[in-house]
Every structure is written in structure tokens, then in C-alpha cells.
């Protein structure tokens, strides 16, 4: 009897063990659950890819404030930088095409026509073409060690250096060269004498296109304030195709005075002696004879007619260019225009430029 009872108890214990093992088996098989998670994640990845907005080509135009070949070479890295930053903003750009307009006005016209999507243009060019373009960013730049209202203070023979302070404006200068007339005007300014209209009208001038702030607009305003005349009233004022060619002519004596941005001599100091064959430094052989009021910085503007431009694209471009301007690689590219970074802009920032353009148009009639 005891033997039979032992056998029965043994059989009951084995059955209990088998039932316990059967209950734990499903919990010890994670493979189906893992598969379910993987399948659930797959559509999410696919959905993320589908949310990317695709743009075949993004056209970026630069104004010819430097030699076109130089601009094209220096800005080449911008293509990949912009594509990468736009991808972070949810846009897949097939190709970024960079062009340099033949004139400042040509870039404004390209924006108006929609053949350019983005233009890096001066404020004066923007307001001249704001019917067809929207400003989205303003450039910041390094300030300068010299920032004087009077011309004589610039003429100490020492180079103008960048300061650590960031600036949202700059000045235009009228710079006299080593020609006999250029030296005559400089001597009068450095002696503390005021120039007359006859003084400046007797010189050969180099200017830029009519929408160039430093090369035309603000120098013309400077003349209007002092003589109630403008660039169109000068006996000899030739439009240059670039600042490089203007400095080359200044060095050779073909012109006596040029209109340019305040840190231009820093850009051409080396070429003054090498390519332009001058013996003295550019700081010794040139003198400032006129200083304009501050000019609000360059813009990044977009075309109102571009088929790819909308509010989302504009916000993405603002973020992309700001991010590019905050990287060492990006700063190397935008330094071609003396830009150091960008901040969001609005149309009203350039109301003073509109007033300047209105006056220029009145003077040109």
C-alpha cells in the first residue's frame, strides 16, 4: 500500500512540473515580439523619407563686387554646405547652381524673373527690385579699426584692420589714387581744407552700377549733401565691371578717384604691389577724400517668382544660412563679401535704402 501511494505521489509531482514548464515556454520566446516591433518601425522610417521635400535645382546668384572667377572658386563649397543644411531642414536639394551676374542689376532682374531663386545682393539692389524679391536675411560683418566721419582721419598711412565687434552697417569711401590729380585732392583734404565741386569735378572717377550702395548710391548722396549735385553731374565718371578693375585703373593712373566699400583696400593690398605693379603700399599711395553715412549690410533675398519658394522654404533657407555662417567652413565662403554671419531680416529694415534710392532716381531725371 505504501509503495502504491509513493508511485501515485511521484506521478502527481511529474504532472505538476510538466504543467509549469508548459506555462513558461511562451514567455521565454521573445522572437515573435521582436519581429512585431521591427515591422512596426519600418513604416515610420518610410514615412519619414516621404516627408522630405524634393527640389531638383536651387539657383544662387552673386553680384560682381569681386572678380566673377574668384567668386565662383571661393563659393564652390557652398553647394554642398547648403545641400547638407537644407537636408537638416527637411529639403532634399538635387543640385545647387551658383552664378555671378554681369552687373548688380542683372542679379535683381534674375530674381524678379524667377531665374534666380536666391540672391546675395546689397540692400540698395534689393529695394530697387523689391517688387520681385523678398529680403530674408541681413549679413553681419567684422567692424573695422577705423570708422570716422571725416576723411582726413583715415589717412594715417596705417592699414585698416578688422575689429572683434560685429557690425550691421558699413561705410563707402571715395579714395584718391597716386595720379597727379588724386594726390592734389588728397593734399587738400589732409591739410584740413574742404573740397569744392570744381575740385572733384576735375577728376576722373570710377563708379559701380546705379544700385551699388558703396560704388554709386551713397557717394552720390554724399555729393548731393555737399554740392547739391550727383555722380551724373560729373564730367568724367566711368562704370567699372568690378572693384578689381577699378583698383587696377586707380593704380595705373587711368582714373583719379574710385568709390568703394570701407575695407576694400584690405582686399586689394597685396595685388596693389604684385598684379598692379605699385612700389609703395596701398595705404601710403591712396587717400580717402570722402566718407559716407553708414550703409545697412548686404542681404540674402529670394525671388517672389521662383516656383520653389514659399513660407516653409524661406524659413528653411534662413535656418540653413544662419547655420552655415556659424561654421568655420561657411565663414570661409561668405568672407568673399566680408560677411561673418546672418540674422533674420524684414523689409522695413531697408526703409532708409528706399529713401536713398528715391533721391537717386530724382537726381537721375
mmCIF file of C-alpha atoms in Angstrom:
data_model
loop_
_atom_site.group_PDB
_atom_site.id
_atom_site.type_symbol
_atom_site.label_atom_id
_atom_site.label_comp_id
_atom_site.label_asym_id
_atom_site.label_seq_id
_atom_site.Cartn_x
_atom_site.Cartn_y
_atom_site.Cartn_z
ATOM 1 C CA UNK A 1 0.000 0.000 0.000
ATOM 2 C CA UNK A 2 2.765 2.439 0.943
ATOM 3 C CA UNK A 3 4.551 1.522 -2.265
ATOM 4 C CA UNK A 4 1.439 2.271 -4.357
ATOM 5 C CA UNK A 5 0.974 5.591 -2.593
ATOM 6 C CA UNK A 6 4.568 6.589 -3.354
ATOM 7 C CA UNK A 7 4.082 5.831 -7.057
ATOM 8 C CA UNK A 8 0.892 7.945 -7.190
ATOM 9 C CA UNK A 9 2.624 10.891 -5.465
ATOM 10 C CA UNK A 10 5.527 10.680 -7.888
ATOM 11 C CA UNK A 11 3.183 10.748 -10.878
ATOM 12 C CA UNK A 12 1.341 13.829 -9.468
ATOM 13 C CA UNK A 13 4.634 15.711 -8.978
ATOM 14 C CA UNK A 14 5.780 14.986 -12.542
ATOM 15 C CA UNK A 15 2.459 16.231 -13.929
ATOM 16 C CA UNK A 16 2.810 19.465 -11.952
ATOM 17 C CA UNK A 17 6.301 20.006 -13.292
ATOM 18 C CA UNK A 18 5.150 19.436 -16.860
ATOM 19 C CA UNK A 19 2.278 21.930 -16.438
ATOM 20 C CA UNK A 20 4.698 24.537 -15.030
ATOM 21 C CA UNK A 21 7.096 24.131 -17.950
ATOM 22 C CA UNK A 22 4.252 24.458 -20.420
ATOM 23 C CA UNK A 23 3.140 27.802 -18.909
ATOM 24 C CA UNK A 24 6.640 29.359 -19.000
ATOM 25 C CA UNK A 25 7.504 28.420 -22.606
ATOM 26 C CA UNK A 26 5.641 31.285 -24.343
ATOM 27 C CA UNK A 27 7.247 33.899 -22.049
ATOM 28 C CA UNK A 28 10.716 32.615 -22.901
ATOM 29 C CA UNK A 29 10.271 33.156 -26.688
ATOM 30 C CA UNK A 30 10.966 36.862 -27.441
ATOM 31 C CA UNK A 31 11.494 36.400 -31.182
ATOM 32 C CA UNK A 32 7.857 36.994 -32.277
ATOM 33 C CA UNK A 33 7.656 40.172 -30.129
ATOM 34 C CA UNK A 34 10.932 41.494 -31.576
ATOM 35 C CA UNK A 35 9.656 40.818 -35.089
ATOM 36 C CA UNK A 36 6.492 42.739 -34.339
ATOM 37 C CA UNK A 37 8.497 45.782 -33.194
ATOM 38 C CA UNK A 38 10.671 45.711 -36.302
ATOM 39 C CA UNK A 39 7.627 45.543 -38.555
ATOM 40 C CA UNK A 40 6.040 48.462 -36.708
ATOM 41 C CA UNK A 41 9.163 50.635 -37.088
ATOM 42 C CA UNK A 42 9.546 50.062 -40.818
ATOM 43 C CA UNK A 43 6.541 52.138 -41.902
ATOM 44 C CA UNK A 44 7.709 55.029 -39.668
ATOM 45 C CA UNK A 45 11.090 55.152 -41.451
ATOM 46 C CA UNK A 46 9.405 55.028 -44.811
ATOM 47 C CA UNK A 47 7.034 57.817 -43.751
ATOM 48 C CA UNK A 48 9.999 59.978 -42.639
ATOM 49 C CA UNK A 49 11.650 59.621 -46.046
ATOM 50 C CA UNK A 50 8.396 60.502 -47.782
ATOM 51 C CA UNK A 51 8.172 63.725 -45.721
ATOM 52 C CA UNK A 52 11.358 65.118 -47.305
ATOM 53 C CA UNK A 53 10.577 67.827 -49.836
ATOM 54 C CA UNK A 54 12.499 67.409 -53.069
ATOM 55 C CA UNK A 55 13.845 70.339 -55.091
ATOM 56 C CA UNK A 56 15.699 69.497 -58.298
ATOM 57 C CA UNK A 57 17.727 72.716 -58.605
ATOM 58 C CA UNK A 58 18.356 75.716 -56.372
ATOM 59 C CA UNK A 59 19.857 78.690 -58.194
ATOM 60 C CA UNK A 60 22.055 81.087 -56.180
ATOM 61 C CA UNK A 61 23.273 84.363 -57.721
ATOM 62 C CA UNK A 62 26.079 86.635 -56.505
ATOM 63 C CA UNK A 63 26.692 90.247 -57.538
ATOM 64 C CA UNK A 64 30.057 91.023 -59.207
ATOM 65 C CA UNK A 65 31.612 93.016 -56.372
ATOM 66 C CA UNK A 66 34.689 90.815 -56.840
ATOM 67 C CA UNK A 67 36.000 89.178 -59.994
ATOM 68 C CA UNK A 68 33.487 86.531 -61.162
ATOM 69 C CA UNK A 69 36.074 83.740 -61.408
ATOM 70 C CA UNK A 70 37.214 84.426 -57.854
ATOM 71 C CA UNK A 71 33.645 84.381 -56.552
ATOM 72 C CA UNK A 72 32.857 81.102 -58.337
ATOM 73 C CA UNK A 73 36.003 79.456 -56.931
ATOM 74 C CA UNK A 74 35.604 80.636 -53.342
ATOM 75 C CA UNK A 75 31.881 79.831 -53.154
ATOM 76 C CA UNK A 76 32.150 76.319 -54.614
ATOM 77 C CA UNK A 77 31.924 74.677 -51.140
ATOM 78 C CA UNK A 78 28.618 76.479 -50.571
ATOM 79 C CA UNK A 79 26.916 73.965 -52.842
ATOM 80 C CA UNK A 80 27.428 71.001 -50.518
ATOM 81 C CA UNK A 81 27.117 73.088 -47.351
ATOM 82 C CA UNK A 82 23.727 74.360 -48.446
ATOM 83 C CA UNK A 83 22.524 70.929 -49.541
ATOM 84 C CA UNK A 84 23.526 69.426 -46.187
ATOM 85 C CA UNK A 85 21.887 72.173 -44.125
ATOM 86 C CA UNK A 86 18.718 72.095 -46.207
ATOM 87 C CA UNK A 87 18.522 68.331 -45.703
ATOM 88 C CA UNK A 88 18.511 69.003 -41.964
ATOM 89 C CA UNK A 89 15.597 71.341 -42.587
ATOM 90 C CA UNK A 90 13.637 68.653 -44.456
ATOM 91 C CA UNK A 91 14.596 69.570 -48.026
ATOM 92 C CA UNK A 92 16.495 67.325 -50.406
ATOM 93 C CA UNK A 93 18.186 69.552 -52.991
ATOM 94 C CA UNK A 94 19.329 67.796 -56.156
ATOM 95 C CA UNK A 95 21.749 70.498 -57.307
ATOM 96 C CA UNK A 96 22.848 73.943 -56.166
ATOM 97 C CA UNK A 97 23.890 76.135 -59.104
ATOM 98 C CA UNK A 98 25.990 79.240 -58.430
ATOM 99 C CA UNK A 99 26.134 82.136 -60.891
ATOM 100 C CA UNK A 100 27.650 85.621 -60.847
ATOM 101 C CA UNK A 101 25.602 88.313 -62.547
ATOM 102 C CA UNK A 102 27.226 90.566 -65.114
ATOM 103 C CA UNK A 103 26.019 93.571 -63.094
ATOM 104 C CA UNK A 104 24.249 94.208 -59.784
ATOM 105 C CA UNK A 105 21.103 94.985 -61.763
ATOM 106 C CA UNK A 106 21.319 91.717 -63.677
ATOM 107 C CA UNK A 107 21.003 89.786 -60.406
ATOM 108 C CA UNK A 108 17.979 91.867 -59.386
ATOM 109 C CA UNK A 109 16.368 91.165 -62.742
ATOM 110 C CA UNK A 110 17.085 87.436 -62.403
ATOM 111 C CA UNK A 111 15.345 87.414 -59.016
ATOM 112 C CA UNK A 112 12.373 89.290 -60.433
ATOM 113 C CA UNK A 113 12.114 86.894 -63.364
ATOM 114 C CA UNK A 114 12.465 83.798 -61.181
ATOM 115 C CA UNK A 115 15.563 82.557 -62.994
ATOM 116 C CA UNK A 116 17.413 83.084 -59.704
ATOM 117 C CA UNK A 117 15.944 81.570 -56.547
ATOM 118 C CA UNK A 118 18.355 83.247 -54.118
ATOM 119 C CA UNK A 119 20.458 86.386 -54.472
ATOM 120 C CA UNK A 120 23.244 87.687 -52.250
ATOM 121 C CA UNK A 121 22.735 91.367 -53.018
ATOM 122 C CA UNK A 122 23.261 94.781 -51.410
ATOM 123 C CA UNK A 123 20.368 96.488 -49.679
ATOM 124 C CA UNK A 124 20.094 99.074 -52.442
ATOM 125 C CA UNK A 125 19.774 96.378 -55.094
ATOM 126 C CA UNK A 126 17.083 94.692 -53.003
ATOM 127 C CA UNK A 127 14.938 97.835 -52.635
ATOM 128 C CA UNK A 128 15.306 98.567 -56.337
ATOM 129 C CA UNK A 129 13.850 95.129 -57.117
ATOM 130 C CA UNK A 130 11.633 94.524 -54.072
ATOM 131 C CA UNK A 131 8.588 94.106 -56.323
ATOM 132 C CA UNK A 132 10.126 90.802 -57.365
ATOM 133 C CA UNK A 133 12.259 89.865 -54.349
ATOM 134 C CA UNK A 134 11.851 89.367 -50.602
ATOM 135 C CA UNK A 135 14.670 90.014 -48.117
ATOM 136 C CA UNK A 136 15.094 87.129 -45.657
ATOM 137 C CA UNK A 137 18.488 87.735 -44.022
ATOM 138 C CA UNK A 138 20.905 90.554 -43.267
ATOM 139 C CA UNK A 139 24.654 89.925 -43.164
ATOM 140 C CA UNK A 140 26.753 90.741 -40.135
ATOM 141 C CA UNK A 141 30.404 91.614 -40.641
ATOM 142 C CA UNK A 142 33.514 92.386 -38.681
ATOM 143 C CA UNK A 143 33.761 96.001 -37.672
ATOM 144 C CA UNK A 144 36.842 98.000 -38.644
ATOM 145 C CA UNK A 145 39.558 99.675 -36.626
ATOM 146 C CA UNK A 146 38.714 102.918 -38.439
ATOM 147 C CA UNK A 147 35.205 104.309 -38.589
ATOM 148 C CA UNK A 148 35.433 108.076 -38.875
ATOM 149 C CA UNK A 149 33.063 110.663 -40.312
ATOM 150 C CA UNK A 150 35.861 112.838 -41.648
ATOM 151 C CA UNK A 151 38.165 111.711 -44.449
ATOM 152 C CA UNK A 152 41.443 113.021 -43.006
ATOM 153 C CA UNK A 153 41.271 110.661 -40.006
ATOM 154 C CA UNK A 154 41.525 107.659 -42.333
ATOM 155 C CA UNK A 155 44.775 108.880 -43.877
ATOM 156 C CA UNK A 156 47.438 107.985 -41.326
ATOM 157 C CA UNK A 157 49.273 105.597 -43.648
ATOM 158 C CA UNK A 158 48.379 102.664 -41.427
ATOM 159 C CA UNK A 159 46.316 99.715 -42.593
ATOM 160 C CA UNK A 160 42.673 99.366 -41.661
ATOM 161 C CA UNK A 161 42.158 96.229 -39.592
ATOM 162 C CA UNK A 162 39.166 94.151 -38.566
ATOM 163 C CA UNK A 163 37.876 94.603 -35.043
ATOM 164 C CA UNK A 164 36.222 91.998 -32.835
ATOM 165 C CA UNK A 165 32.943 93.916 -32.820
ATOM 166 C CA UNK A 166 30.245 92.747 -35.224
ATOM 167 C CA UNK A 167 28.578 95.433 -37.316
ATOM 168 C CA UNK A 168 25.320 95.586 -39.241
ATOM 169 C CA UNK A 169 26.434 98.558 -41.335
ATOM 170 C CA UNK A 170 29.484 99.834 -43.193
ATOM 171 C CA UNK A 171 30.641 102.975 -44.957
ATOM 172 C CA UNK A 172 31.508 103.863 -48.509
ATOM 173 C CA UNK A 173 34.736 105.720 -49.198
ATOM 174 C CA UNK A 174 35.911 107.877 -52.061
ATOM 175 C CA UNK A 175 39.572 107.004 -52.497
ATOM 176 C CA UNK A 176 42.076 109.093 -54.440
ATOM 177 C CA UNK A 177 44.959 107.281 -56.139
ATOM 178 C CA UNK A 178 48.585 108.081 -56.979
ATOM 179 C CA UNK A 179 47.793 110.152 -60.087
ATOM 180 C CA UNK A 180 48.671 113.848 -60.067
ATOM 181 C CA UNK A 181 45.036 114.863 -59.646
ATOM 182 C CA UNK A 182 44.449 112.212 -56.989
ATOM 183 C CA UNK A 183 47.409 113.490 -54.973
ATOM 184 C CA UNK A 184 46.228 117.065 -55.379
ATOM 185 C CA UNK A 185 42.817 116.263 -53.900
ATOM 186 C CA UNK A 186 44.367 114.192 -51.090
ATOM 187 C CA UNK A 187 46.756 117.001 -50.159
ATOM 188 C CA UNK A 188 43.866 119.419 -49.801
ATOM 189 C CA UNK A 189 41.869 117.024 -47.589
ATOM 190 C CA UNK A 190 44.882 116.187 -45.418
ATOM 191 C CA UNK A 191 45.533 119.901 -44.945
ATOM 192 C CA UNK A 192 42.082 120.194 -43.408
ATOM 193 C CA UNK A 193 40.582 122.056 -46.372
ATOM 194 C CA UNK A 194 37.121 121.424 -47.771
ATOM 195 C CA UNK A 195 36.843 120.140 -51.314
ATOM 196 C CA UNK A 196 34.766 122.146 -53.772
ATOM 197 C CA UNK A 197 32.620 120.883 -56.603
ATOM 198 C CA UNK A 198 35.230 122.152 -59.045
ATOM 199 C CA UNK A 199 37.838 120.046 -57.222
ATOM 200 C CA UNK A 200 36.030 116.750 -57.560
ATOM 201 C CA UNK A 201 34.585 117.552 -60.987
ATOM 202 C CA UNK A 202 38.099 117.996 -62.343
ATOM 203 C CA UNK A 203 38.969 114.361 -61.526
ATOM 204 C CA UNK A 204 38.339 111.143 -63.441
ATOM 205 C CA UNK A 205 36.023 108.926 -61.376
ATOM 206 C CA UNK A 206 35.277 105.201 -61.329
ATOM 207 C CA UNK A 207 31.853 104.108 -60.055
ATOM 208 C CA UNK A 208 29.828 100.895 -59.982
ATOM 209 C CA UNK A 209 26.277 100.197 -61.179
ATOM 210 C CA UNK A 210 23.479 102.536 -60.097
ATOM 211 C CA UNK A 211 22.193 100.079 -57.459
ATOM 212 C CA UNK A 212 25.614 99.556 -55.845
ATOM 213 C CA UNK A 213 25.429 101.190 -52.385
ATOM 214 C CA UNK A 214 29.154 101.758 -51.873
ATOM 215 C CA UNK A 215 30.016 102.170 -55.540
ATOM 216 C CA UNK A 216 27.270 104.600 -56.522
ATOM 217 C CA UNK A 217 24.264 105.310 -54.280
ATOM 218 C CA UNK A 218 25.874 106.639 -51.104
ATOM 219 C CA UNK A 219 28.717 108.513 -52.856
ATOM 220 C CA UNK A 220 26.048 110.265 -54.917
ATOM 221 C CA UNK A 221 24.190 111.168 -51.712
ATOM 222 C CA UNK A 222 27.471 112.471 -50.279
ATOM 223 C CA UNK A 223 27.817 114.786 -53.285
ATOM 224 C CA UNK A 224 24.186 115.866 -53.020
ATOM 225 C CA UNK A 225 24.592 116.782 -49.339
ATOM 226 C CA UNK A 226 27.680 118.897 -50.008
ATOM 227 C CA UNK A 227 27.282 120.279 -53.508
ATOM 228 C CA UNK A 228 23.629 119.629 -54.442
ATOM 229 C CA UNK A 229 24.929 117.601 -57.358
ATOM 230 C CA UNK A 230 25.395 113.895 -58.014
ATOM 231 C CA UNK A 231 27.503 111.398 -59.939
ATOM 232 C CA UNK A 232 25.520 112.089 -63.110
ATOM 233 C CA UNK A 233 26.760 115.684 -62.948
ATOM 234 C CA UNK A 234 30.448 114.712 -63.016
ATOM 235 C CA UNK A 235 32.340 115.450 -66.224
ATOM 236 C CA UNK A 236 34.081 112.075 -66.105
ATOM 237 C CA UNK A 237 32.575 109.066 -64.320
ATOM 238 C CA UNK A 238 33.108 105.600 -65.809
ATOM 239 C CA UNK A 239 31.281 102.493 -64.607
ATOM 240 C CA UNK A 240 33.644 99.626 -63.731
ATOM 241 C CA UNK A 241 32.706 95.977 -64.146
ATOM 242 C CA UNK A 242 34.275 95.106 -60.775
ATOM 243 C CA UNK A 243 36.170 96.694 -57.911
ATOM 244 C CA UNK A 244 39.278 94.805 -59.014
ATOM 245 C CA UNK A 245 39.312 96.547 -62.384
ATOM 246 C CA UNK A 246 38.628 99.878 -60.672
ATOM 247 C CA UNK A 247 41.651 99.451 -58.393
ATOM 248 C CA UNK A 248 43.788 98.405 -61.346
ATOM 249 C CA UNK A 249 42.867 101.632 -63.146
ATOM 250 C CA UNK A 250 43.466 103.662 -59.989
ATOM 251 C CA UNK A 251 46.954 102.149 -59.668
ATOM 252 C CA UNK A 252 47.789 102.896 -63.303
ATOM 253 C CA UNK A 253 46.548 106.487 -63.125
ATOM 254 C CA UNK A 254 43.744 105.945 -65.655
ATOM 255 C CA UNK A 255 41.358 107.235 -63.003
ATOM 256 C CA UNK A 256 41.948 109.608 -60.116
ATOM 257 C CA UNK A 257 39.200 108.584 -57.655
ATOM 258 C CA UNK A 258 37.085 105.479 -57.095
ATOM 259 C CA UNK A 259 34.021 104.788 -54.963
ATOM 260 C CA UNK A 260 34.142 101.612 -52.893
ATOM 261 C CA UNK A 261 33.366 99.943 -49.554
ATOM 262 C CA UNK A 262 35.410 100.888 -46.488
ATOM 263 C CA UNK A 263 37.507 97.715 -46.235
ATOM 264 C CA UNK A 264 38.213 97.354 -49.962
ATOM 265 C CA UNK A 265 41.857 98.344 -49.625
ATOM 266 C CA UNK A 266 42.358 95.367 -47.304
ATOM 267 C CA UNK A 267 41.142 93.122 -50.116
ATOM 268 C CA UNK A 268 43.491 94.594 -52.721
ATOM 269 C CA UNK A 269 46.556 95.481 -50.617
ATOM 270 C CA UNK A 270 48.650 92.562 -51.913
ATOM 271 C CA UNK A 271 47.616 92.903 -55.551
ATOM 272 C CA UNK A 272 48.410 96.612 -55.404
ATOM 273 C CA UNK A 273 52.106 95.679 -55.375
ATOM 274 C CA UNK A 274 52.063 92.389 -57.307
ATOM 275 C CA UNK A 275 49.470 92.485 -60.046
ATOM 276 C CA UNK A 276 49.064 96.279 -60.200
ATOM 277 C CA UNK A 277 52.847 96.909 -60.063
ATOM 278 C CA UNK A 278 52.954 99.665 -57.458
ATOM 279 C CA UNK A 279 56.070 100.163 -55.315
ATOM 280 C CA UNK A 280 54.537 101.779 -52.236
ATOM 281 C CA UNK A 281 51.812 100.177 -50.132
ATOM 282 C CA UNK A 282 48.170 100.847 -50.926
ATOM 283 C CA UNK A 283 47.895 102.618 -47.570
ATOM 284 C CA UNK A 284 50.682 105.041 -48.490
ATOM 285 C CA UNK A 285 49.685 105.678 -52.102
ATOM 286 C CA UNK A 286 45.943 106.157 -51.685
ATOM 287 C CA UNK A 287 43.953 108.584 -49.545
ATOM 288 C CA UNK A 288 40.338 108.903 -48.505
ATOM 289 C CA UNK A 289 38.768 112.151 -49.734
ATOM 290 C CA UNK A 290 35.153 111.402 -48.791
ATOM 291 C CA UNK A 291 33.250 109.274 -46.245
ATOM 292 C CA UNK A 292 29.540 108.459 -46.499
ATOM 293 C CA UNK A 293 26.997 107.853 -43.754
ATOM 294 C CA UNK A 294 26.640 104.197 -42.622
ATOM 295 C CA UNK A 295 25.099 101.727 -45.075
ATOM 296 C CA UNK A 296 22.938 98.846 -43.845
ATOM 297 C CA UNK A 297 24.538 95.490 -44.630
ATOM 298 C CA UNK A 298 24.015 93.193 -47.604
ATOM 299 C CA UNK A 299 21.009 90.922 -47.896
ATOM 300 C CA UNK A 300 20.141 87.401 -48.806
ATOM 301 C CA UNK A 301 16.981 87.837 -50.825
ATOM 302 C CA UNK A 302 14.716 85.352 -52.569
ATOM 303 C CA UNK A 303 12.628 85.514 -55.713
ATOM 304 C CA UNK A 304 8.891 86.067 -55.426
ATOM 305 C CA UNK A 305 8.510 84.348 -58.816
ATOM 306 C CA UNK A 306 10.551 81.240 -58.021
ATOM 307 C CA UNK A 307 8.379 78.107 -58.308
ATOM 308 C CA UNK A 308 10.143 76.523 -55.309
ATOM 309 C CA UNK A 309 9.803 79.474 -52.932
ATOM 310 C CA UNK A 310 7.155 79.507 -50.204
ATOM 311 C CA UNK A 311 7.000 80.282 -46.475
ATOM 312 C CA UNK A 312 8.387 76.876 -45.470
ATOM 313 C CA UNK A 313 11.272 77.134 -47.938
ATOM 314 C CA UNK A 314 12.104 80.647 -46.728
ATOM 315 C CA UNK A 315 12.237 79.519 -43.099
ATOM 316 C CA UNK A 316 14.430 76.565 -44.071
ATOM 317 C CA UNK A 317 16.802 78.846 -46.009
ATOM 318 C CA UNK A 318 17.020 81.278 -43.090
ATOM 319 C CA UNK A 319 17.986 78.484 -40.722
ATOM 320 C CA UNK A 320 20.389 76.953 -43.249
ATOM 321 C CA UNK A 321 22.328 80.161 -43.973
ATOM 322 C CA UNK A 322 22.473 81.119 -40.288
ATOM 323 C CA UNK A 323 23.897 77.682 -39.502
ATOM 324 C CA UNK A 324 26.377 77.900 -42.391
ATOM 325 C CA UNK A 325 27.542 81.291 -41.123
ATOM 326 C CA UNK A 326 28.247 79.768 -37.724
ATOM 327 C CA UNK A 327 30.709 77.156 -39.062
ATOM 328 C CA UNK A 328 34.396 77.684 -39.955
ATOM 329 C CA UNK A 329 33.794 76.241 -43.446
ATOM 330 C CA UNK A 330 30.846 78.531 -44.003
ATOM 331 C CA UNK A 331 32.701 81.616 -42.786
ATOM 332 C CA UNK A 332 35.435 80.956 -45.357
ATOM 333 C CA UNK A 333 32.854 81.029 -48.130
ATOM 334 C CA UNK A 334 30.895 84.114 -47.091
ATOM 335 C CA UNK A 335 34.094 86.039 -46.329
ATOM 336 C CA UNK A 336 34.230 86.761 -50.086
ATOM 337 C CA UNK A 337 31.707 89.520 -49.310
ATOM 338 C CA UNK A 338 33.172 90.343 -45.881
ATOM 339 C CA UNK A 339 30.168 88.629 -44.288
ATOM 340 C CA UNK A 340 30.655 86.987 -40.918
ATOM 341 C CA UNK A 341 27.178 85.595 -40.321
ATOM 342 C CA UNK A 342 23.475 86.290 -40.831
ATOM 343 C CA UNK A 343 20.424 87.382 -38.884
ATOM 344 C CA UNK A 344 16.753 87.305 -39.866
ATOM 345 C CA UNK A 345 15.709 90.459 -41.716
ATOM 346 C CA UNK A 346 12.484 92.174 -42.637
ATOM 347 C CA UNK A 347 11.585 94.607 -45.371
ATOM 348 C CA UNK A 348 11.298 97.597 -43.013
ATOM 349 C CA UNK A 349 14.998 97.280 -42.134
ATOM 350 C CA UNK A 350 15.744 98.792 -45.537
ATOM 351 C CA UNK A 351 13.430 101.798 -45.474
ATOM 352 C CA UNK A 352 16.464 104.105 -45.337
ATOM 353 C CA UNK A 353 17.720 102.456 -48.515
ATOM 354 C CA UNK A 354 14.352 103.177 -50.128
ATOM 355 C CA UNK A 355 14.734 106.834 -49.265
ATOM 356 C CA UNK A 356 18.227 106.806 -50.768
ATOM 357 C CA UNK A 357 17.003 105.164 -53.965
ATOM 358 C CA UNK A 358 14.192 107.656 -54.287
ATOM 359 C CA UNK A 359 16.657 110.518 -54.139
ATOM 360 C CA UNK A 360 18.947 108.844 -56.664
ATOM 361 C CA UNK A 361 16.083 108.370 -59.087
ATOM 362 C CA UNK A 362 15.130 112.020 -58.706
ATOM 363 C CA UNK A 363 18.726 113.077 -59.339
ATOM 364 C CA UNK A 364 18.885 110.900 -62.459
ATOM 365 C CA UNK A 365 15.854 112.520 -64.122
#
